Coordinates of C-alpha atoms and ligand atoms in Angstrom, one line a residue:
X255 CA 0.0 0.0 0.0
X256 CA 2.4 2.6 -1.2
X257 CA -0.3 5.1 -2.7
X258 CA -3.4 6.7 -0.9
X259 CA -5.4 5.3 -3.9
X260 CA -4.3 1.6 -2.5
X261 CA -4.8 2.7 1.1
X262 CA -8.1 4.0 0.3
X263 CA -9.4 0.4 -0.8
X264 CA -8.4 -1.1 2.7
X265 CA -8.8 2.0 4.9
X266 CA -11.4 4.1 3.3
X267 CA -12.4 6.3 6.1
X268 CA -8.9 6.8 7.8
X269 CA -7.5 7.4 4.2
X270 CA -10.3 10.0 3.6
X271 CA -9.6 11.9 7.1
X272 CA -5.9 12.2 6.3
X273 CA -5.8 12.9 2.7
X274 CA -8.3 15.9 3.3
X275 CA -6.2 17.3 5.8
X276 CA -3.1 17.3 3.4
X277 CA -5.4 18.5 0.5
X278 CA -6.2 21.4 3.1
X279 CA -2.5 21.7 4.2
X280 CA -3.8 21.2 7.6
X281 CA -1.9 18.0 8.7
X282 CA -2.1 17.6 12.5
X283 CA 0.7 18.1 14.9
X284 CA 0.2 14.5 16.3
X285 CA -1.6 11.6 15.3
X286 CA -2.4 8.4 17.2
X287 CA -3.1 5.6 14.8
X288 CA -4.8 2.5 16.2
X289 CA -5.4 -0.7 14.6
X290 CA -4.7 -4.3 15.0
X291 CA -1.4 -6.0 13.1
X292 CA -1.7 -5.6 9.1
X293 CA -4.1 -3.0 8.9
X294 CA -1.6 -0.6 7.6
X295 CA -0.5 1.8 10.6
X296 CA 3.0 1.9 9.4
X297 CA 2.2 2.5 5.5
X298 CA 0.0 5.2 6.7
X299 CA 2.8 6.7 8.8
X300 CA 5.0 6.4 5.8
X301 CA 2.4 7.9 3.4
X302 CA 2.2 10.8 5.8
X303 CA 5.7 11.4 5.9
X304 CA 6.0 11.2 2.3
X305 CA 3.4 13.7 1.9
X306 CA 5.6 16.3 3.8
X307 CA 8.9 15.6 2.1
X308 CA 8.2 14.2 -1.2
X309 CA 9.9 16.3 -3.9
X310 CA 7.6 15.2 -6.9
X311 CA 4.1 14.8 -5.5
X312 CA 1.0 14.3 -7.9
X313 CA -1.5 16.0 -6.1
X314 CA -1.5 14.3 -2.8
X315 CA 0.4 11.0 -3.9
X316 CA 3.7 10.7 -3.2
X317 CA 6.1 9.7 -6.2
X318 CA 7.7 6.9 -4.5
X319 CA 10.8 7.3 -6.6
X320 CA 12.5 10.6 -5.5
X321 CA 15.5 10.4 -3.1
X322 CA 13.0 11.7 -0.1
X323 CA 10.5 8.9 -0.8
X324 CA 13.0 6.4 -1.2
X325 CA 15.0 7.5 2.1
X326 CA 11.7 7.6 3.8
X327 CA 11.2 3.8 2.9
X328 CA 14.4 2.7 3.7
X329 CA 14.4 4.7 7.0
X330 CA 17.3 6.7 6.2
X331 CA 15.5 10.0 6.2
X332 CA 17.3 12.2 8.5
X333 CA 14.2 14.2 9.5
X334 CA 12.0 11.2 9.9
X335 CA 12.8 9.2 13.1
X336 CA 11.3 6.1 14.0
X337 CA 11.1 4.9 17.6
X338 CA 10.4 1.1 18.7
X339 CA 10.3 -0.7 21.9
X340 CA 14.0 -1.9 22.7
X341 CA 13.0 -5.2 24.5
X342 CA 9.8 -4.8 26.2
X343 CA 9.4 -1.0 26.4
X344 CA 10.2 2.3 25.0
X345 CA 12.3 3.9 27.5
X346 CA 12.9 7.6 28.5
X347 CA 16.4 7.5 26.9
X348 CA 15.1 6.7 23.6
X349 CA 13.0 9.6 23.7
X350 CA 15.8 11.8 25.1
X351 CA 17.8 10.9 22.0
X352 CA 15.1 11.7 19.8
X353 CA 14.6 15.1 21.3
X354 CA 18.4 15.7 21.2
X355 CA 18.1 15.0 17.5
X356 CA 15.5 17.5 17.1
X357 CA 17.4 20.1 18.3
X358 CA 19.7 20.3 15.0
X359 CA 18.0 21.8 12.3
X360 CA 16.6 19.8 9.5
X361 CA 18.3 18.5 6.1
X362 CA 16.3 21.0 3.9
X363 CA 13.7 22.5 5.9
X364 CA 12.8 22.6 9.7
X365 CA 10.1 20.1 9.2
X366 CA 10.5 17.0 11.3
X367 CA 8.4 13.7 11.6
X368 CA 8.9 11.1 14.6
X369 CA 6.8 7.8 14.5
X370 CA 6.6 5.7 17.6
X371 CA 5.8 2.1 16.7
X372 CA 3.9 0.3 19.7
X373 CA 3.5 3.4 21.6
X374 CA 1.3 1.5 24.3
X375 CA 4.6 0.6 25.4
X376 CA 6.0 3.8 26.3
X377 CA 6.9 3.6 29.8
X378 CA 5.3 6.2 32.2
X379 CA 8.3 8.4 32.2
X380 CA 8.8 8.2 28.7
X381 CA 5.4 9.0 28.0
X382 CA 5.4 12.0 30.0
X383 CA 8.5 13.1 28.1
X384 CA 6.4 12.8 25.0
X385 CA 3.8 14.5 26.5
X386 CA 5.9 17.9 27.4
X387 CA 7.0 17.7 23.6
X388 CA 3.4 17.5 22.4
X389 CA 2.4 20.4 24.9
X390 CA 4.8 22.9 23.2
X391 CA 3.5 21.9 19.4
X392 CA 6.2 23.3 17.1
X393 CA 4.5 23.8 13.9
X394 CA 7.2 22.2 12.0
X395 CA 7.1 18.8 14.0
X396 CA 4.6 16.0 13.2
X397 CA 4.2 13.2 15.7
X398 CA 2.8 9.7 14.6
X399 CA 2.0 7.2 17.2
X400 CA 1.0 3.8 16.1
X401 CA -0.5 1.4 18.6
X402 CA -2.9 -1.8 18.7
X403 CA -4.3 -0.5 21.8
X404 CA -5.1 3.2 22.3
X405 CA -6.5 2.7 25.6
X406 CA -3.2 1.6 27.1
X407 CA -1.8 5.0 26.3
X408 CA -2.1 7.9 28.8
X409 CA -5.1 10.0 28.2
X410 CA -3.3 13.3 28.5
X411 CA -1.3 11.9 25.6
X412 CA -4.6 10.8 23.6
X413 CA -6.3 14.0 24.1
X414 CA -3.5 15.9 22.2
X415 CA -3.8 13.6 19.3
X416 CA -6.0 13.3 16.0
X417 CA -7.2 9.7 16.9
X418 CA -7.4 7.8 13.8
X419 CA -9.0 4.2 14.0
X420 CA -8.2 1.6 11.5
X421 CA -10.7 -1.0 10.4
X422 CA -9.7 -4.8 10.8
X423 CA -8.7 -6.4 7.4
X424 CA -11.9 -8.4 6.3
X425 CA -11.0 -12.3 6.4
X426 CA -12.4 -12.3 2.8
X427 CA -10.3 -9.5 1.3
X428 CA -7.3 -11.0 3.2
X429 CA -8.1 -14.5 1.7
X430 CA -8.3 -13.1 -1.7
X431 CA -5.2 -11.3 -1.3
X432 CA -3.2 -14.5 -0.1
X433 CA -4.4 -16.5 -3.1
X434 CA -3.7 -13.7 -5.5
X435 CA -0.1 -13.6 -4.2
X436 CA 0.4 -17.4 -5.0
X437 CA -0.7 -19.1 -1.5
X438 CA -2.4 -22.2 -2.1
X439 CA -6.3 -22.1 -0.8
X440 CA -5.8 -24.6 1.8
X441 CA -2.9 -22.5 3.3
X442 CA -4.9 -19.3 2.5
X443 CA -7.8 -20.6 4.8
X444 CA -5.2 -21.5 7.5
X445 CA -3.6 -18.3 7.4
X446 CA -6.8 -16.2 7.3
X447 CA -7.6 -17.7 10.6
X448 CA -4.2 -16.8 12.3
X449 CA -3.7 -13.5 11.0
X450 CA -4.4 -10.4 8.6
X451 CA -1.0 -9.4 7.9
X452 CA 0.1 -10.3 4.6
X453 CA 3.8 -10.1 5.2
X454 CA 3.5 -12.2 8.4
X455 CA 1.4 -14.7 6.5
X456 CA 4.1 -15.1 3.8
X457 CA 6.7 -15.1 6.2
X458 CA 5.3 -17.9 8.3
X459 CA 4.4 -20.0 5.0
X460 CA 8.2 -20.0 4.0
X461 CA 9.5 -20.7 7.8
X462 CA 10.6 -24.2 8.6
X463 CA 10.2 -23.4 12.3
X464 CA 6.5 -22.8 11.7
X465 CA 6.1 -25.7 9.4
X466 CA 7.3 -28.0 12.2
X467 CA 5.2 -26.1 14.7
X468 CA 2.1 -26.9 12.8
X469 CA 2.9 -30.5 12.7
X470 CA 3.7 -30.6 16.6
X471 CA 0.4 -29.1 17.0
X472 CA -1.5 -31.7 15.2
X473 CA 0.7 -34.5 16.7
X474 CA -0.1 -33.1 20.2
X475 CA -3.8 -32.8 19.7
X476 CA -3.9 -36.5 18.7
X477 CA -1.8 -37.7 21.5
X478 CA -4.2 -36.3 24.0
X479 CA -6.9 -38.5 22.4
X480 CA -4.7 -41.6 21.7
X481 CA -1.6 -41.9 24.1
X482 CA -2.6 -39.6 26.5
X483 CA 0.0 -41.0 29.1
X484 CA 2.7 -39.7 26.4
X485 CA 1.8 -36.1 26.6
X486 CA 3.8 -35.2 29.4
X487 CA 7.0 -36.6 27.8
X488 CA 6.1 -35.2 24.6
X489 CA 5.7 -31.8 25.9
X490 CA 9.1 -31.8 27.6
X491 CA 11.1 -33.5 24.7
X492 CA 9.4 -31.9 21.6
X493 CA 7.2 -28.9 22.7
X494 CA 9.4 -27.1 25.1
X495 CA 12.7 -27.7 22.7
X496 CA 10.5 -26.2 19.7
X497 CA 8.9 -23.3 21.3
X498 CA 11.3 -21.1 23.2
X499 CA 10.3 -17.3 23.8
X500 CA 7.3 -16.0 24.9
X501 CA 6.1 -15.0 21.3
X502 CA 6.7 -18.4 20.2
X503 CA 4.7 -19.8 23.2
X504 CA 1.8 -17.5 22.3
X505 CA 1.9 -18.8 18.6
X506 CA 2.1 -22.3 19.7
X507 CA -1.1 -21.8 21.9
X508 CA -2.8 -20.0 19.1
X509 CA -2.2 -23.0 16.8
X510 CA -3.5 -25.5 19.6
X511 CA -6.7 -23.4 19.8
X512 CA -7.4 -23.4 16.0
X513 CA -6.6 -27.2 16.1
X514 CA -9.1 -27.9 18.9
X515 CA -11.5 -25.6 17.3
X516 CA -11.4 -27.7 14.2
X517 CA -12.7 -30.6 16.4
X518 CA -15.5 -28.6 17.7
X519 CA -16.5 -27.5 14.1
X520 CA -16.4 -31.0 12.9
X521 CA -18.9 -31.9 15.7
X522 CA -21.3 -29.3 14.5
X523 CA -20.9 -30.2 11.1
X524 CA -19.3 -26.7 10.1
X525 CA -16.5 -28.4 7.9
X526 CA -15.9 -25.3 6.0
X527 CA -14.3 -23.5 8.9
X528 CA -11.8 -26.3 9.5
X529 CA -8.1 -24.9 9.0
X530 CA -5.5 -27.2 10.7
X531 CA -6.7 -30.7 9.4
X532 CA -8.1 -31.4 6.0
X533 CA -11.7 -31.3 5.7
X534 CA -12.6 -35.2 5.5
X535 CA -9.4 -36.0 7.4
X536 CA -10.3 -39.4 9.4
X537 CA -8.3 -38.0 12.4
X538 CA -11.3 -35.7 13.1
X539 CA -13.5 -38.3 13.4
X540 CA -11.4 -40.0 15.9
X541 CA -11.0 -36.9 17.9
X542 CA -14.5 -35.9 17.8
X543 CA -15.2 -39.4 19.5
X544 CA -12.8 -38.8 22.2
X545 CA -13.8 -35.0 22.8
X546 CA -17.3 -34.1 23.5
X547 CA -18.5 -30.7 22.5
X548 CA -18.7 -29.5 26.3
X549 CA -15.1 -30.7 26.8
X550 CA -13.8 -28.6 23.8
X551 CA -15.6 -25.6 25.1
X552 CA -13.7 -26.0 28.4
X553 CA -10.3 -26.7 26.7
X554 CA -10.6 -23.4 24.7
X555 CA -11.3 -21.5 27.5
X556 CA -8.2 -23.3 29.3
X557 CA -5.9 -22.6 26.2
X558 CA -7.0 -18.7 26.4
X559 CA -6.0 -18.9 30.1
X560 CA -2.8 -20.3 29.2
X561 CA -2.1 -17.7 26.7
X562 CA -2.6 -15.1 29.4
X563 CA -0.5 -16.6 31.8
X564 CA 2.3 -16.5 29.1
X565 CA 1.5 -13.0 28.4
X566 CA 1.9 -12.4 32.4
X567 CA 5.3 -14.2 32.3
X568 CA 4.4 -17.2 34.1
X569 CA 7.1 -19.8 33.0
X570 CA 6.3 -21.5 30.0
X571 CA 6.9 -24.9 31.4
X572 CA 4.6 -24.3 34.3
X573 CA 1.9 -23.1 32.0
X574 CA 2.2 -26.4 29.5
X575 CA 2.4 -28.7 32.4
X576 CA -0.6 -27.4 34.1
X577 CA -2.7 -27.2 30.5
X578 CA -1.9 -30.9 30.0
X579 CA -3.1 -31.8 33.3
X580 CA -6.3 -29.9 32.7
X581 CA -6.8 -31.4 29.3
X582 CA -6.2 -35.0 30.5
X583 CA -8.8 -34.4 33.6
Ligands
LIG47 ZN1 8.6 11.3 -3.8

C-alpha cells in the first residue's frame, strides 16, 4: 500500500480523513493511529511522511521514486525518526535521544516527523516526556504514534492527538489477497484464521520453524486422544524444545486453539471452517469421538487462560504442564 489510492481500498475512512487534511494543508501536529496488526499503520505513517517531504508529489500522492521517498522507505531520512520498543518497552532514553536529534535543524527545511511504533509500550516516564513535547507544539513537528490499543496510552497524550481508528482487514479480502499472491487455497484458509497481515502470512509460510510447529500441534492434539500417558513426555521432549521465547509460546497456543476448534467445528458439521486439518481427514472423526463438545469448549477456555499466563510472564514449562493436566482431566 504505497499510494493513498491503494490505501483507500483497505482503509477508506482513515484515508479520507488524512488526505483531506493534506489537501487543505492542515496536517495535525500529532496523530494516534490505532489498528490491529496488518491494517496499514506503518504504511499510513510512511504516506504521511512522504506527503511532507516528497519532491514530486502528484496531488496528494507521493512519487515513491524521489530521493526523499526512497529514504523514507528505507528509514534513512534524517528528518523522519522511528522509535520502536527496545526489549519490552520504549524507554525515556530513547525519547531523550530523539529530542536531542530534534534540536539540530533539518536537512532542507525545519520539518521533522517522529513515528513511535507500539506506542502502548512507552514507559510512564517516556510517555510524560513525549507529553511535554506535545504540549509545546512546534508547527514543523509531526508526531505519529502507532498502536494496537490506544486505551493503553495515557489519556493526556490521547487527548492531544488526532485519533485515527483503522478497520480490521476483512477475512475475505485477506483470503483473496493471499490467493492472488500465490498461496494455496488450503494455506490461505489456514492463514486467514491466524493473522490478517500479509507480510506475516508469507513469512510464516516459508518458515521451517513454523511448518514444524504446525506438525507438533496436530501431533499433540492427537496424542491427547490416543496416547494421553505420553503427553507429558512429548511436552518436555518436543514442545518445549521447539517453542522457546514468549512469542513462540503464544503462537503455539494460538495453533492449539485452532486445532481444537477444528474438532469442535467437525462436531457441529461446519467443515468449511476447519483450518489445521484437511476437511474429510479421518483423524477428526477419531478426535471428535474422544472429545465431547462440552469438553472442547472447556479446553478452548483453558487455552485462552494459558495464553494470558504466558503474557503475564508465567514460566512456559509451568503453563504447559498445567494445561496438560487440565486437558487430561
Ligand atoms: Zn517522492
